[in-house]
């Protein structure tokens, strides 16, 4: 026991001694001002870019000459990286990019690519400003692009964009369109060295998150709750007509929130013409159409004793269950697109499991209530006498007691 205690004490002391060293080395690796380039390259200014493990080192003089070194750490050998300046606006389209990746034979390729549209293949081409001394290196999972730019007409505030994506052989593929990859835009002040994240990426991400929350709450939660309310409460006579108003209120609320979700989806689509999620969009269109039909179907609901009420019920139930199934599928499609923290997806899975479990238990209980009620009604219809004139005998008495 004493030997074990001494061993634990030594391990604790070792961690206390080495932890500051580990933290300092981590900070050293993640701060651009501490980085030293090989080949005696020196850059007077640098900026820690906010996302994608990226850093920009540069030298700038009043003539407009800009020497840059764009570093992208933690990158695999089968990935491409790019850093760009957008002289005309904040965003991807219009950017003048420097692109680099390692070929399958191990050599580096670096070139310029003007971005004229979304879903670009990063084709090689001339930029709107002069570029010289273009080169790239890859070592220890870090890719660096070096270049000298002539920016005499672009001022001292630059709209910069940086990105990374996968390769298919030696061909760059489309980058991810969610998470940090849509936040990699910022404005750089060449004189002060300050980097300000542009509002466009953050604003669009907030809109996506709002769209996802509205979609989950409306179609993914309120709709199933409304269906459960209608199916199981109406079995109890004491809940009539309260179950109908609860069901209608829940479904109408889901539809109203769904309309807001539909609007944010249309807005996101108009702001990102080159980014398409066909399956998610198609399911969303079908959901909105079916939900609208369900709402207007309430205005055409026949009375309970009408001859067409049976057909209306069949339609209403089939469309309602289709909406619920498609809603859950589309929520998970949205999770795949947004890629939020796993806790949010797990939380929604927990909600769906809870609703499904409640439905199973209520299904069993309501069947029990219905069967028991039918037996009671059948027993109440049995004759009170053998001759049918209401005179009780032994059999009749037992039947009445039963």
Short mmCIF file of C-alpha atoms in Angstrom, two decimals:
data_model
loop_
_atom_site.label_atom_id
_atom_site.label_comp_id
_atom_site.label_asym_id
_atom_site.label_seq_id
_atom_site.Cartn_x
_atom_site.Cartn_y
_atom_site.Cartn_z
CA UNK A 1 0.00 0.00 0.00
CA UNK A 2 2.81 2.39 0.90
CA UNK A 3 4.58 1.64 -2.40
CA UNK A 4 1.40 2.35 -4.34
CA UNK A 5 0.92 5.65 -2.52
CA UNK A 6 4.49 6.71 -3.31
CA UNK A 7 3.96 5.82 -6.98
CA UNK A 8 0.76 7.89 -7.15
CA UNK A 9 2.57 10.80 -5.48
CA UNK A 10 5.38 10.64 -8.03
CA UNK A 11 2.90 10.54 -10.92
CA UNK A 12 1.05 13.54 -9.51
CA UNK A 13 4.26 15.52 -9.09
CA UNK A 14 5.31 14.60 -12.64
CA UNK A 15 2.01 15.83 -14.06
CA UNK A 16 2.29 19.06 -12.07
CA UNK A 17 5.79 19.62 -13.44
CA UNK A 18 5.16 18.70 -17.06
CA UNK A 19 1.63 20.09 -17.53
CA UNK A 20 2.82 23.73 -17.76
CA UNK A 21 5.38 22.64 -20.35
CA UNK A 22 2.72 20.86 -22.38
CA UNK A 23 0.38 23.83 -22.19
CA UNK A 24 3.14 26.23 -23.15
CA UNK A 25 4.11 24.09 -26.13
CA UNK A 26 0.47 23.93 -27.20
CA UNK A 27 0.20 27.71 -26.95
CA UNK A 28 3.47 28.02 -28.84
CA UNK A 29 2.11 25.90 -31.68
CA UNK A 30 -1.20 27.76 -31.86
CA UNK A 31 0.09 31.37 -31.74
CA UNK A 32 1.36 32.83 -35.00
CA UNK A 33 3.75 35.27 -33.26
CA UNK A 34 5.76 32.36 -31.86
CA UNK A 35 6.20 30.57 -35.17
CA UNK A 36 9.60 30.50 -36.88
CA UNK A 37 9.91 29.82 -40.60
CA UNK A 38 12.74 27.85 -42.15
CA UNK A 39 15.04 29.26 -44.86
CA UNK A 40 15.43 32.49 -42.86
CA UNK A 41 11.99 33.79 -43.88
CA UNK A 42 10.85 36.62 -41.61
CA UNK A 43 7.38 38.19 -41.49
CA UNK A 44 6.86 41.27 -39.36
CA UNK A 45 3.09 40.85 -38.88
CA UNK A 46 0.74 37.92 -38.42
CA UNK A 47 -2.89 37.15 -37.65
CA UNK A 48 -4.46 34.13 -35.94
CA UNK A 49 -7.44 33.38 -38.15
CA UNK A 50 -10.52 32.40 -36.10
CA UNK A 51 -11.39 29.03 -37.69
CA UNK A 52 -9.89 26.08 -39.59
CA UNK A 53 -6.53 26.11 -37.73
CA UNK A 54 -5.20 28.83 -40.01
CA UNK A 55 -2.68 31.68 -39.68
CA UNK A 56 -1.59 34.52 -41.95
CA UNK A 57 1.94 35.97 -41.82
CA UNK A 58 2.76 39.00 -43.96
CA UNK A 59 4.98 41.96 -44.77
CA UNK A 60 3.36 45.07 -46.20
CA UNK A 61 4.81 48.35 -47.46
CA UNK A 62 3.24 51.58 -48.64
CA UNK A 63 3.80 50.73 -52.31
CA UNK A 64 1.15 48.00 -52.05
CA UNK A 65 3.57 45.09 -52.05
CA UNK A 66 2.26 42.31 -49.82
CA UNK A 67 4.34 39.24 -48.97
CA UNK A 68 2.18 36.52 -47.41
CA UNK A 69 2.60 33.10 -45.88
CA UNK A 70 -0.69 31.30 -45.27
CA UNK A 71 -0.36 28.39 -42.81
CA UNK A 72 -2.95 25.67 -42.39
CA UNK A 73 -2.17 23.21 -39.58
CA UNK A 74 -3.63 19.78 -38.83
CA UNK A 75 -4.28 19.08 -42.52
CA UNK A 76 -3.99 15.66 -44.16
CA UNK A 77 -1.96 14.97 -47.28
CA UNK A 78 -5.11 14.29 -49.33
CA UNK A 79 -6.57 17.76 -48.75
CA UNK A 80 -6.30 21.10 -50.51
CA UNK A 81 -6.03 24.52 -48.89
CA UNK A 82 -6.69 27.99 -50.25
CA UNK A 83 -6.35 31.59 -49.14
CA UNK A 84 -7.98 34.40 -51.10
CA UNK A 85 -8.60 38.12 -51.27
CA UNK A 86 -11.96 39.41 -52.44
CA UNK A 87 -11.42 42.92 -53.87
CA UNK A 88 -15.11 43.59 -54.54
CA UNK A 89 -17.20 42.11 -51.72
CA UNK A 90 -17.27 39.92 -48.63
CA UNK A 91 -17.73 36.29 -49.55
CA UNK A 92 -16.60 33.51 -51.81
CA UNK A 93 -17.69 34.63 -55.27
CA UNK A 94 -15.23 37.18 -56.62
CA UNK A 95 -12.34 35.92 -54.50
CA UNK A 96 -8.84 35.78 -55.97
CA UNK A 97 -7.40 32.58 -54.51
CA UNK A 98 -4.04 30.92 -53.95
CA UNK A 99 -4.54 27.15 -53.97
CA UNK A 100 -2.17 24.37 -52.92
CA UNK A 101 -2.25 20.61 -52.44
CA UNK A 102 0.07 17.63 -52.56
CA UNK A 103 -0.19 15.43 -55.65
CA UNK A 104 -0.42 11.66 -55.44
CA UNK A 105 3.27 11.43 -56.40
CA UNK A 106 4.24 13.52 -53.36
CA UNK A 107 5.06 16.77 -55.17
CA UNK A 108 3.34 20.05 -54.37
CA UNK A 109 1.12 21.96 -56.73
CA UNK A 110 0.35 25.63 -56.10
CA UNK A 111 -1.48 27.99 -58.45
CA UNK A 112 -3.91 30.91 -58.68
CA UNK A 113 -7.64 30.54 -59.19
CA UNK A 114 -10.29 33.27 -59.61
CA UNK A 115 -13.58 32.20 -57.99
CA UNK A 116 -16.47 33.22 -60.24
CA UNK A 117 -19.23 30.88 -58.97
CA UNK A 118 -20.25 28.50 -56.21
CA UNK A 119 -19.34 24.80 -56.44
CA UNK A 120 -16.16 25.74 -58.24
CA UNK A 121 -13.56 23.14 -59.18
CA UNK A 122 -10.83 25.70 -58.44
CA UNK A 123 -9.69 25.92 -62.04
CA UNK A 124 -6.36 27.61 -62.62
CA UNK A 125 -6.44 31.17 -63.96
CA UNK A 126 -5.01 34.67 -63.65
CA UNK A 127 -6.00 36.93 -60.77
CA UNK A 128 -7.02 40.57 -60.87
CA UNK A 129 -3.70 41.57 -59.29
CA UNK A 130 -0.11 40.55 -59.84
CA UNK A 131 1.23 37.43 -58.10
CA UNK A 132 4.88 36.35 -57.92
CA UNK A 133 7.17 34.06 -55.90
CA UNK A 134 4.36 31.53 -55.55
CA UNK A 135 5.31 28.31 -53.73
CA UNK A 136 3.99 25.83 -51.16
CA UNK A 137 5.31 23.31 -48.65
CA UNK A 138 3.80 20.41 -46.73
CA UNK A 139 5.41 18.97 -43.61
CA UNK A 140 4.16 17.57 -40.30
CA UNK A 141 0.50 17.93 -41.33
CA UNK A 142 1.01 21.63 -42.04
CA UNK A 143 0.61 23.23 -45.45
CA UNK A 144 2.03 26.70 -46.17
CA UNK A 145 1.46 28.91 -49.22
CA UNK A 146 4.02 31.66 -49.96
CA UNK A 147 3.36 34.49 -52.41
CA UNK A 148 4.04 38.15 -53.17
CA UNK A 149 1.03 40.23 -54.20
CA UNK A 150 0.77 43.64 -55.82
CA UNK A 151 -2.18 45.47 -54.20
CA UNK A 152 -1.60 49.09 -55.12
CA UNK A 153 -5.30 49.70 -55.81
CA UNK A 154 -6.87 47.64 -53.01
CA UNK A 155 -6.19 49.78 -49.92
CA UNK A 156 -5.11 48.55 -46.50
CA UNK A 157 -8.31 46.69 -45.50
CA UNK A 158 -8.63 43.30 -47.16
CA UNK A 159 -11.63 40.98 -47.38
CA UNK A 160 -9.98 37.60 -46.97
CA UNK A 161 -11.37 34.09 -47.33
CA UNK A 162 -9.62 30.82 -46.50
CA UNK A 163 -10.77 27.27 -47.07
CA UNK A 164 -9.89 23.58 -47.18
CA UNK A 165 -11.42 20.52 -48.81
CA UNK A 166 -10.82 17.00 -50.08
CA UNK A 167 -9.13 15.65 -53.19
CA UNK A 168 -10.17 13.02 -55.68
CA UNK A 169 -6.84 11.94 -57.08
CA UNK A 170 -5.29 15.26 -58.07
CA UNK A 171 -8.61 17.11 -58.43
CA UNK A 172 -9.97 19.43 -55.69
CA UNK A 173 -13.50 18.62 -54.55
CA UNK A 174 -16.26 20.77 -53.05
CA UNK A 175 -15.57 21.83 -49.47
CA UNK A 176 -18.00 21.27 -46.61
CA UNK A 177 -20.84 23.81 -46.61
CA UNK A 178 -21.48 23.97 -42.88
CA UNK A 179 -19.73 24.70 -39.59
CA UNK A 180 -16.31 26.42 -39.68
CA UNK A 181 -16.13 26.17 -43.48
CA UNK A 182 -18.87 28.79 -43.85
CA UNK A 183 -17.35 31.03 -41.15
CA UNK A 184 -13.91 31.35 -42.76
CA UNK A 185 -14.24 35.00 -43.83
CA UNK A 186 -12.71 38.05 -42.18
CA UNK A 187 -11.49 41.57 -42.80
CA UNK A 188 -7.77 42.18 -42.27
CA UNK A 189 -6.31 45.62 -41.53
CA UNK A 190 -2.80 45.50 -42.98
CA UNK A 191 -1.60 48.43 -40.91
CA UNK A 192 -2.85 47.36 -37.48
CA UNK A 193 -2.83 43.61 -38.10
CA UNK A 194 -6.32 43.25 -36.61
CA UNK A 195 -8.64 40.61 -38.04
CA UNK A 196 -12.38 41.23 -37.78
CA UNK A 197 -14.69 38.36 -38.62
CA UNK A 198 -17.17 39.41 -41.28
CA UNK A 199 -20.81 39.42 -40.30
CA UNK A 200 -21.88 37.51 -43.41
CA UNK A 201 -20.66 34.09 -42.31
CA UNK A 202 -21.90 34.47 -38.73
CA UNK A 203 -25.24 35.85 -39.88
CA UNK A 204 -25.77 33.00 -42.31
CA UNK A 205 -24.82 30.45 -39.66
CA UNK A 206 -27.33 31.98 -37.25
CA UNK A 207 -30.01 31.77 -39.93
CA UNK A 208 -29.17 28.12 -40.49
CA UNK A 209 -29.38 27.43 -36.78
CA UNK A 210 -32.72 29.24 -36.53
CA UNK A 211 -33.98 27.29 -39.53
CA UNK A 212 -32.89 24.03 -37.89
CA UNK A 213 -34.48 24.86 -34.53
CA UNK A 214 -37.79 25.86 -36.11
CA UNK A 215 -37.80 22.73 -38.26
CA UNK A 216 -37.15 20.50 -35.25
CA UNK A 217 -39.75 22.15 -33.02
CA UNK A 218 -42.54 22.43 -35.61
CA UNK A 219 -42.44 19.36 -37.81
CA UNK A 220 -40.25 17.18 -35.60
CA UNK A 221 -41.88 17.62 -32.16
CA UNK A 222 -45.21 19.50 -32.21
CA UNK A 223 -46.64 17.46 -35.10
CA UNK A 224 -46.08 14.06 -33.39
CA UNK A 225 -47.44 15.43 -30.09
CA UNK A 226 -50.58 16.63 -31.86
CA UNK A 227 -51.11 13.22 -33.48
CA UNK A 228 -50.62 11.41 -30.16
CA UNK A 229 -53.14 13.75 -28.51
CA UNK A 230 -55.79 13.03 -31.13
CA UNK A 231 -55.30 9.29 -31.29
CA UNK A 232 -55.33 8.46 -27.59
CA UNK A 233 -57.34 11.16 -25.79
CA UNK A 234 -60.44 10.76 -27.91
CA UNK A 235 -60.87 7.22 -26.60
CA UNK A 236 -61.99 8.70 -23.29
CA UNK A 237 -65.50 10.11 -23.44
CA UNK A 238 -64.73 12.62 -20.69
CA UNK A 239 -62.04 14.17 -22.92
CA UNK A 240 -64.51 15.01 -25.69
CA UNK A 241 -64.32 17.64 -27.22
CA UNK A 242 -61.21 18.84 -25.36
CA UNK A 243 -59.00 16.38 -27.26
CA UNK A 244 -60.02 17.97 -30.58
CA UNK A 245 -59.14 21.50 -29.47
CA UNK A 246 -55.81 20.32 -28.07
CA UNK A 247 -55.07 18.47 -31.30
CA UNK A 248 -56.05 21.43 -33.49
CA UNK A 249 -54.07 23.90 -31.35
CA UNK A 250 -50.96 21.74 -31.42
CA UNK A 251 -51.09 21.11 -35.17
CA UNK A 252 -51.88 24.72 -36.00
CA UNK A 253 -48.98 25.91 -33.82
CA UNK A 254 -46.72 23.44 -35.60
CA UNK A 255 -47.87 24.78 -38.95
CA UNK A 256 -47.32 28.44 -37.96
CA UNK A 257 -43.79 27.68 -36.75
CA UNK A 258 -43.30 25.60 -39.89
CA UNK A 259 -44.21 28.61 -42.05
CA UNK A 260 -41.49 30.62 -40.30
CA UNK A 261 -39.06 27.74 -40.87
CA UNK A 262 -40.08 27.65 -44.55
CA UNK A 263 -39.39 31.37 -44.84
CA UNK A 264 -35.89 31.10 -43.36
CA UNK A 265 -35.19 28.19 -45.70
CA UNK A 266 -36.18 30.25 -48.74
CA UNK A 267 -34.01 33.12 -47.51
CA UNK A 268 -31.01 30.83 -47.06
CA UNK A 269 -31.55 29.39 -50.53
CA UNK A 270 -31.64 32.83 -52.15
CA UNK A 271 -28.43 33.86 -50.35
CA UNK A 272 -26.59 30.66 -51.36
CA UNK A 273 -27.50 30.01 -55.00
CA UNK A 274 -24.65 27.57 -55.56
CA UNK A 275 -25.22 25.50 -52.42
CA UNK A 276 -27.98 22.93 -52.72
CA UNK A 277 -29.21 20.14 -50.47
CA UNK A 278 -31.62 18.45 -52.85
CA UNK A 279 -33.02 15.76 -50.55
CA UNK A 280 -33.59 18.12 -47.62
CA UNK A 281 -35.15 20.73 -49.89
CA UNK A 282 -37.45 18.23 -51.65
CA UNK A 283 -38.70 16.76 -48.38
CA UNK A 284 -39.26 20.29 -47.07
CA UNK A 285 -41.39 21.20 -50.09
CA UNK A 286 -43.47 18.03 -49.70
CA UNK A 287 -43.89 18.66 -45.96
CA UNK A 288 -45.03 22.23 -46.43
CA UNK A 289 -47.49 21.19 -49.15
CA UNK A 290 -48.99 18.34 -47.11
CA UNK A 291 -49.15 20.51 -43.99
CA UNK A 292 -51.01 23.20 -45.91
CA UNK A 293 -53.48 20.61 -47.22
CA UNK A 294 -54.07 19.36 -43.67
CA UNK A 295 -54.83 22.86 -42.41
CA UNK A 296 -57.28 23.61 -45.21
CA UNK A 297 -58.83 20.15 -44.85
CA UNK A 298 -60.19 21.25 -41.46
CA UNK A 299 -62.37 23.77 -43.28
CA UNK A 300 -63.86 20.94 -45.38
CA UNK A 301 -64.30 18.43 -42.53
CA UNK A 302 -67.71 16.70 -42.89
CA UNK A 303 -69.95 16.16 -39.88
CA UNK A 304 -69.51 12.86 -38.00
CA UNK A 305 -72.69 11.35 -39.52
CA UNK A 306 -71.93 12.50 -43.09
CA UNK A 307 -71.50 9.76 -45.70
CA UNK A 308 -68.12 11.15 -46.79
CA UNK A 309 -66.72 11.40 -43.26
CA UNK A 310 -65.12 7.94 -43.52
CA UNK A 311 -63.14 8.93 -46.62
CA UNK A 312 -62.10 12.21 -45.02
CA UNK A 313 -60.83 10.35 -41.97
CA UNK A 314 -58.77 7.99 -44.14
CA UNK A 315 -57.24 10.92 -46.01
CA UNK A 316 -56.56 12.89 -42.83
CA UNK A 317 -54.87 9.97 -41.07
CA UNK A 318 -52.71 8.92 -44.04
CA UNK A 319 -51.50 12.45 -44.75
CA UNK A 320 -50.89 13.10 -41.04
CA UNK A 321 -48.75 10.00 -40.56
CA UNK A 322 -46.85 10.75 -43.78
CA UNK A 323 -46.07 14.24 -42.48
CA UNK A 324 -44.75 12.86 -39.18
CA UNK A 325 -42.50 10.28 -40.86
CA UNK A 326 -41.10 12.80 -43.36
CA UNK A 327 -40.65 15.36 -40.59
CA UNK A 328 -38.41 13.09 -38.52
CA UNK A 329 -36.39 12.11 -41.60
CA UNK A 330 -35.89 15.75 -42.59
CA UNK A 331 -34.80 16.76 -39.10
CA UNK A 332 -32.01 14.20 -39.25
CA UNK A 333 -31.12 15.41 -42.75
CA UNK A 334 -30.79 18.86 -41.22
CA UNK A 335 -28.47 17.52 -38.51
CA UNK A 336 -26.26 16.02 -41.22
CA UNK A 337 -26.09 19.40 -42.96
CA UNK A 338 -25.51 21.64 -39.93
CA UNK A 339 -23.27 19.18 -38.06
CA UNK A 340 -23.97 20.63 -34.60
CA UNK A 341 -22.60 19.21 -31.36
CA UNK A 342 -23.67 15.61 -30.82
CA UNK A 343 -25.59 16.59 -27.69
CA UNK A 344 -28.27 18.31 -29.81
CA UNK A 345 -28.79 15.30 -32.04
CA UNK A 346 -28.81 13.01 -29.00
CA UNK A 347 -31.34 15.28 -27.30
CA UNK A 348 -33.70 15.05 -30.28
CA UNK A 349 -33.25 11.28 -30.42
CA UNK A 350 -34.21 11.22 -26.73
CA UNK A 351 -37.37 13.23 -27.47
CA UNK A 352 -38.37 10.91 -30.32
CA UNK A 353 -37.73 7.81 -28.22
CA UNK A 354 -39.83 9.28 -25.39
CA UNK A 355 -42.70 10.09 -27.77
CA UNK A 356 -42.53 6.66 -29.40
CA UNK A 357 -42.47 4.90 -26.00
CA UNK A 358 -45.44 6.94 -24.83
CA UNK A 359 -47.32 6.06 -28.01
CA UNK A 360 -46.67 2.34 -27.51
CA UNK A 361 -47.87 2.43 -23.89
CA UNK A 362 -50.92 4.51 -24.75
CA UNK A 363 -51.72 2.23 -27.68
CA UNK A 364 -51.79 -0.79 -25.38
CA UNK A 365 -53.80 1.01 -22.70
CA UNK A 366 -56.40 2.45 -25.09
CA UNK A 367 -56.91 -0.95 -26.71
CA UNK A 368 -57.52 -2.34 -23.23
CA UNK A 369 -60.05 0.42 -22.52
CA UNK A 370 -61.85 -0.09 -25.85
CA UNK A 371 -62.06 -3.87 -25.49
CA UNK A 372 -63.30 -3.57 -21.91
CA UNK A 373 -65.90 -1.03 -22.97
CA UNK A 374 -67.18 -3.26 -25.79
CA UNK A 375 -67.49 -6.19 -23.44
CA UNK A 376 -69.45 -4.06 -20.99
CA UNK A 377 -71.75 -2.87 -23.74
CA UNK A 378 -72.27 -6.43 -25.00
CA UNK A 379 -73.05 -7.61 -21.49
CA UNK A 380 -75.57 -4.80 -21.05
CA UNK A 381 -77.45 -5.96 -24.20
CA UNK A 382 -78.00 -9.57 -22.97
CA UNK A 383 -81.68 -10.55 -22.26
CA UNK A 384 -82.90 -10.38 -18.64
CA UNK A 385 -85.07 -13.47 -18.97
CA UNK A 386 -85.14 -16.74 -20.85
CA UNK A 387 -88.54 -15.99 -22.41
CA UNK A 388 -87.62 -12.43 -23.25
CA UNK A 389 -90.46 -10.91 -21.15
CA UNK A 390 -88.22 -9.48 -18.48
CA UNK A 391 -88.90 -12.24 -15.89
CA UNK A 392 -85.67 -13.15 -14.16
CA UNK A 393 -84.52 -16.69 -13.71
CA UNK A 394 -81.23 -18.14 -12.61
CA UNK A 395 -79.56 -17.82 -15.99
CA UNK A 396 -80.79 -14.31 -16.45
CA UNK A 397 -79.57 -13.28 -13.04
CA UNK A 398 -76.13 -14.65 -13.70
CA UNK A 399 -76.07 -12.89 -17.05
CA UNK A 400 -77.01 -9.59 -15.48
CA UNK A 401 -74.37 -9.98 -12.79
CA UNK A 402 -71.80 -10.85 -15.41
#
